[in-house]
Short mmCIF file of C-alpha atoms in Angstrom, two decimals:
data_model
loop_
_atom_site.label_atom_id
_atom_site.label_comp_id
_atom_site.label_asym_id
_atom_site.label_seq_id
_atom_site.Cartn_x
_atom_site.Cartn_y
_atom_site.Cartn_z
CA UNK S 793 15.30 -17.77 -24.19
CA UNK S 794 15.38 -14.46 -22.58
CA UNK S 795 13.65 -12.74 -25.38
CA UNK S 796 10.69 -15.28 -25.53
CA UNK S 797 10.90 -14.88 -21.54
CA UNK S 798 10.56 -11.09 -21.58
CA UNK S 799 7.83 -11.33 -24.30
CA UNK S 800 5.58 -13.88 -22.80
CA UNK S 801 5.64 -12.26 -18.85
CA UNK S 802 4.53 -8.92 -20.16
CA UNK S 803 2.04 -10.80 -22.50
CA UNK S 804 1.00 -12.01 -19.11
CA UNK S 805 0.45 -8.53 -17.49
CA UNK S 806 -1.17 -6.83 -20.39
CA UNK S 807 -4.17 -6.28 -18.75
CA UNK S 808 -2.85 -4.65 -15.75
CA UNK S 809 -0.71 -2.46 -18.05
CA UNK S 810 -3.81 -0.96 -19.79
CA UNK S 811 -5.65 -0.35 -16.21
CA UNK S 812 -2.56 1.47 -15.12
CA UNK S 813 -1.71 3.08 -18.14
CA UNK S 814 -5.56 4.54 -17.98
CA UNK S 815 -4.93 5.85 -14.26
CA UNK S 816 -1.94 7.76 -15.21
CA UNK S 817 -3.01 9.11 -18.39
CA UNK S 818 -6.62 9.84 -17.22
CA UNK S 819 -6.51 9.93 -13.56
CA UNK S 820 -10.56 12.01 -13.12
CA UNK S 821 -11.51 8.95 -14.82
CA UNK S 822 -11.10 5.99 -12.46
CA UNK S 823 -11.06 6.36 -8.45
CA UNK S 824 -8.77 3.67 -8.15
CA UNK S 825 -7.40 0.00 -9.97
CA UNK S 826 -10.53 -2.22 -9.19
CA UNK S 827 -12.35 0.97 -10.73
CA UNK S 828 -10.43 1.27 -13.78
CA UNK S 829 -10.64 -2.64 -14.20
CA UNK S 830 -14.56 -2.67 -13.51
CA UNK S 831 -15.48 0.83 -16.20
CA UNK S 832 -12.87 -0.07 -18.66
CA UNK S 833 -14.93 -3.57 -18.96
CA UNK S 834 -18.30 -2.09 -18.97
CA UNK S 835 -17.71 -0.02 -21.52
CA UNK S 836 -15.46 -1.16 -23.89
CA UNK S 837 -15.64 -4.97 -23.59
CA UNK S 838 -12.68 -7.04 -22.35
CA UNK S 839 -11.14 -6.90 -25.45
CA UNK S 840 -9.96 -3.75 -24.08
CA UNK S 841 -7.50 -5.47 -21.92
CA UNK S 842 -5.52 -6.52 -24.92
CA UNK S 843 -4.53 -2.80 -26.18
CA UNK S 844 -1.08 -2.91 -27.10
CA UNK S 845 -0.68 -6.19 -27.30
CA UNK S 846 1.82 -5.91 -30.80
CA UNK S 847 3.59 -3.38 -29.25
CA UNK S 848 4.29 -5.48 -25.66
CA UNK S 849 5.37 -8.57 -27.35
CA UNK S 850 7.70 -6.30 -29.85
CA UNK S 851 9.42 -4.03 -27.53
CA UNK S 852 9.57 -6.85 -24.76
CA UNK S 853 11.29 -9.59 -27.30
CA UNK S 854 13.89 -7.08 -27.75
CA UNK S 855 14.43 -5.97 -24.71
CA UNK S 856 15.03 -9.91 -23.36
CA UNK S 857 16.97 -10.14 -26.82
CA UNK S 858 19.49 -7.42 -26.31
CA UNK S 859 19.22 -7.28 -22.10
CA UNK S 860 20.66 -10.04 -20.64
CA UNK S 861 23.19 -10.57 -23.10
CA UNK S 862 24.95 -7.10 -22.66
CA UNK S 863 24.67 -7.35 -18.99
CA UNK S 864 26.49 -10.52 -19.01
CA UNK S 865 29.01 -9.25 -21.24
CA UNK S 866 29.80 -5.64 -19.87
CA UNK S 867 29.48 -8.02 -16.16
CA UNK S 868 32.87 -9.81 -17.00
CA UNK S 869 34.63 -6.94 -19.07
CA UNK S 870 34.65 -4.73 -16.39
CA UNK S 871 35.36 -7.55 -13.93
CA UNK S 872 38.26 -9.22 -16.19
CA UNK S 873 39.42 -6.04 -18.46
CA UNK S 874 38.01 -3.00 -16.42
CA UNK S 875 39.12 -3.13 -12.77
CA UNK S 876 41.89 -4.95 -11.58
CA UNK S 877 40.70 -8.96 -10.21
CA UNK S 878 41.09 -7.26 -6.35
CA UNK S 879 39.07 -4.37 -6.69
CA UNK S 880 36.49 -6.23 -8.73
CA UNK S 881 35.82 -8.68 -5.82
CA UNK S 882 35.50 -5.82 -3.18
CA UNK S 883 33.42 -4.11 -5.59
CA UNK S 884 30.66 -6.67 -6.83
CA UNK S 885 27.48 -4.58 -6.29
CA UNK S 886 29.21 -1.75 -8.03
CA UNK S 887 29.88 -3.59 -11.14
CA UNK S 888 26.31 -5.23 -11.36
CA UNK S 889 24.87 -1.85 -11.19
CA UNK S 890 27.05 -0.45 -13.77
CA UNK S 891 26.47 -3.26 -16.52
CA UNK S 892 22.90 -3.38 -15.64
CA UNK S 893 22.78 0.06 -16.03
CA UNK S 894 24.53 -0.18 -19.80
CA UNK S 895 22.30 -3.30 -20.99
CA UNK S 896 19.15 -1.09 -19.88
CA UNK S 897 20.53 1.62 -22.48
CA UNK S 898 21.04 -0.66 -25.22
CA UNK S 899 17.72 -2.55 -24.94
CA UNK S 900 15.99 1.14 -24.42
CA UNK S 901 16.92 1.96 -27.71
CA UNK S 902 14.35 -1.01 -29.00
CA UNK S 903 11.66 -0.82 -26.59
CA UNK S 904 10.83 3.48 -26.77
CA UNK S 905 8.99 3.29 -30.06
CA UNK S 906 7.27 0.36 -28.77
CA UNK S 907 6.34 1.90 -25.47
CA UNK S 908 5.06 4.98 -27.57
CA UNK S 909 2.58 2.93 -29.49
CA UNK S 910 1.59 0.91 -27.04
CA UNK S 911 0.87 3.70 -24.59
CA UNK S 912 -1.39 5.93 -27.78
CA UNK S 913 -2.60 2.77 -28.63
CA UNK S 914 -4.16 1.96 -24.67
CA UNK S 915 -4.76 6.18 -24.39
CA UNK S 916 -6.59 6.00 -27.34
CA UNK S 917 -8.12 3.02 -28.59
CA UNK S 918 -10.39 5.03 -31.09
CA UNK S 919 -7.65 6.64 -32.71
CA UNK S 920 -4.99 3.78 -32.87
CA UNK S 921 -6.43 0.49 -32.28
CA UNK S 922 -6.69 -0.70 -35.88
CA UNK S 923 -3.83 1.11 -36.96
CA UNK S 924 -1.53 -1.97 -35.69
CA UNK S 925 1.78 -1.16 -34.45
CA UNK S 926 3.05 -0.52 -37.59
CA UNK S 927 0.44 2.20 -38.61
CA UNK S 928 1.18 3.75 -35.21
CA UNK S 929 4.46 3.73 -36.09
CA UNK S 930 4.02 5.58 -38.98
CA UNK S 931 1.35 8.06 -37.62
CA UNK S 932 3.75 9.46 -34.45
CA UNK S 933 6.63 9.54 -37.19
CA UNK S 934 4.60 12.04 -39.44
CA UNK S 935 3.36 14.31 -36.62
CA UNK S 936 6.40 16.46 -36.88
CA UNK S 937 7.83 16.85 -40.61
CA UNK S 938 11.13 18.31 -39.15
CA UNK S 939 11.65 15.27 -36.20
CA UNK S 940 10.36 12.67 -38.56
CA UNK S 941 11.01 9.24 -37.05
CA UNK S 942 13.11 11.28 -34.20
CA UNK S 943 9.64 11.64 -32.70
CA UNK S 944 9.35 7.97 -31.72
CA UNK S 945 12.09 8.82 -29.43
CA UNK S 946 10.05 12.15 -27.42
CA UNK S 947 10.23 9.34 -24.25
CA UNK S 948 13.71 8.21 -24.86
CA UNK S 949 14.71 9.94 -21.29
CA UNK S 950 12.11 9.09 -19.04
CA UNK S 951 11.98 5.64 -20.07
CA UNK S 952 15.69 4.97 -20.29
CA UNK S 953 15.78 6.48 -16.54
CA UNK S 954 13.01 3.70 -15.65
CA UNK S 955 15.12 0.92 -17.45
CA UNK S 956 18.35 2.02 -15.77
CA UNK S 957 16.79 2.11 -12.37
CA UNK S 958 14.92 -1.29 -12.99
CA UNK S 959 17.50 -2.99 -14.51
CA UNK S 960 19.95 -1.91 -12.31
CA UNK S 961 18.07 -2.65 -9.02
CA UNK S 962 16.88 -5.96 -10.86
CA UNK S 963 20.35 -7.23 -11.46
CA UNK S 964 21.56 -6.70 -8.37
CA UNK S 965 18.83 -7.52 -6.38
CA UNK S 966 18.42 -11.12 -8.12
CA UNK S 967 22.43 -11.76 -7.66
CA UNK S 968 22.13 -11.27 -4.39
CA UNK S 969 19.12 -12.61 -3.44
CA UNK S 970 20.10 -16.05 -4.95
CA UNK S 971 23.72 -15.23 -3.12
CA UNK S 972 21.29 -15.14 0.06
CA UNK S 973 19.43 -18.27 -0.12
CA UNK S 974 22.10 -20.03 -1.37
CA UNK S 975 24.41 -19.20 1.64
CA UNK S 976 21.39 -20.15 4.17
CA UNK S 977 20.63 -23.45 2.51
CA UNK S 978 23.29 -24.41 0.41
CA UNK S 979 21.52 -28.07 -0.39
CA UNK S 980 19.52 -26.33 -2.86
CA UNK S 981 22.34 -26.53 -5.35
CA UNK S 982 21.88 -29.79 -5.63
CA UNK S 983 18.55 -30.52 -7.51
CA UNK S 984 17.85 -29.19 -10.62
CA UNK S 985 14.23 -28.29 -9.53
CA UNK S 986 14.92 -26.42 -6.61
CA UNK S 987 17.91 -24.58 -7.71
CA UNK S 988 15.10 -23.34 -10.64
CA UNK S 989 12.90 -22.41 -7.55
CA UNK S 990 15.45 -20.09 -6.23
CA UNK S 991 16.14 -18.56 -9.32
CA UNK S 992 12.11 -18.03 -9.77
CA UNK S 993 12.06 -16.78 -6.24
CA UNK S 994 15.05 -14.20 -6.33
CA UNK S 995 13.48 -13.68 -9.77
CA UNK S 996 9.60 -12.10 -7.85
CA UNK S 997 11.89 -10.23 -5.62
CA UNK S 998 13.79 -8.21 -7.66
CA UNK S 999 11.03 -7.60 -10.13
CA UNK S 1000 9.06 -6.29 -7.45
CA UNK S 1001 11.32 -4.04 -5.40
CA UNK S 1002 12.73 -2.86 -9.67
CA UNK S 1003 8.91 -2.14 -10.29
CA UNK S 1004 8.77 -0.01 -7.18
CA UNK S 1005 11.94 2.30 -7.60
CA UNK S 1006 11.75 3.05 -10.92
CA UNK S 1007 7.46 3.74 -10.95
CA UNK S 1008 7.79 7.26 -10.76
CA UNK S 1009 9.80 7.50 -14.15
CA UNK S 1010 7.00 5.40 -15.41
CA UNK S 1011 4.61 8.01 -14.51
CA UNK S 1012 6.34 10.82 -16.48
CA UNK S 1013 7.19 8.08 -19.94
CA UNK S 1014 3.17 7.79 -19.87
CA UNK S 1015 2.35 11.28 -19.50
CA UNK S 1016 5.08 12.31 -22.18
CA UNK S 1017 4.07 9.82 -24.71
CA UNK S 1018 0.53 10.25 -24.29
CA UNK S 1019 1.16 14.46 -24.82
CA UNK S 1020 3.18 14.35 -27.20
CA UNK S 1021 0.16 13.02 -29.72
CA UNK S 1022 -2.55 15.73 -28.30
#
């Protein structure tokens, strides 16, 4: 469920990702987002807003596949095996940064090629569009005859230092967001559909304030990715 999640809410935001992925890669270009959104569609059609789209629903169906999954487990080894059942209880933001932290490496290790191809892919249609992900895979892994497929990888540390930052921050901010809302109105428990709403609620929160922290690593996995190619 939480790969098909992750794959279908960035299939969502595709769009947005190619206007964004424009500004930082060619920022002379557009003045601004409603810019970028109004010249990308005037001049290459809105088909334009679906660059990438392989590579999002790829690298995002692993991510949700090997994410939550790790985070859960690393959550109750360190709690259980780690630390000792006292010091885990005083410590309960510490250990949902640390096994958010670790799931965000292991699902990084999926999601970089991905993020390469779909960034060429959005930088440059012309070059990459009908290659497919799999042709794009194979182009950046022939670029360098000594790296090889080692290439896919040039982003490896500016993305994993988004996905630790955002899944960190997201982890912790959703457990204790819920913890919040819970606490004020405890009564939401008890139906099925509003206990969902908190969960959707915390859910927007922590994606949001996640997005915010870790943008600036974003900035430098664009500008690395799209470089490396030129």
């Amino acid at each position: 469920s939480g790969a098909a999640a992750c794959a279908v809410t960035h299939s969502l935001v595709i769009p947005f990702d190619v206007v964004k992925t424009r500004l930082q890669t060619d920022p002379e270009q557009y003045a601004n987002l409603i810019d970028g959104v109004t010249t990308i569609s005037k001049k290459e059609g809105f088909s334009a807003f679906t660059l990438g789209f392989q590579s999002t629903i790829t690298g995002y169906f692993w991510y949700g596949l090997s994410v939550y999954p790790t985070y859960s487990f690393f959550k109750w080894w360190i709690e259980h095996e780690a630390f000792t059942p006292a010091f885990a209880a005083a410590h309960l933001n510490l250990i949902s940064l640390i096994a958010g932290s670790i799931a965000a490496v292991v699902a990084s290790i999926g999601l970089t090629p991905a993020e390469a191809c779909r960034i060429r892919t959005v930088a440059e249609p012309e070059r990459y569009r009908d290659e497919g992900l799999l042709g794009t895979l194979k182009i950046i892994s022939e670029e360098d005859p000594t790296l090889g497929w080692k290439s896919l990888y040039a982003g490896f540390p500016s993305l994993v230092t988004r996905q630790v930052i955002f899944g960190s921050v997201k982890f912790l901010a959703f457990e204790r967001a819920t913890e919040a809302i819970f606490a004020t109105w405890p009564s939401l428990r008890d139906a099925t559909i509003t206990a969902l709403s908190v969960s959707l609620i915390a859910g927007a929160l922590s994606g949001a304030l996640s997005s915010v922290v870790s943008q600036p690593a974003d900035s430098i996995l664009t500008y690395v990715a799209k470089n490396k190619g030129d």
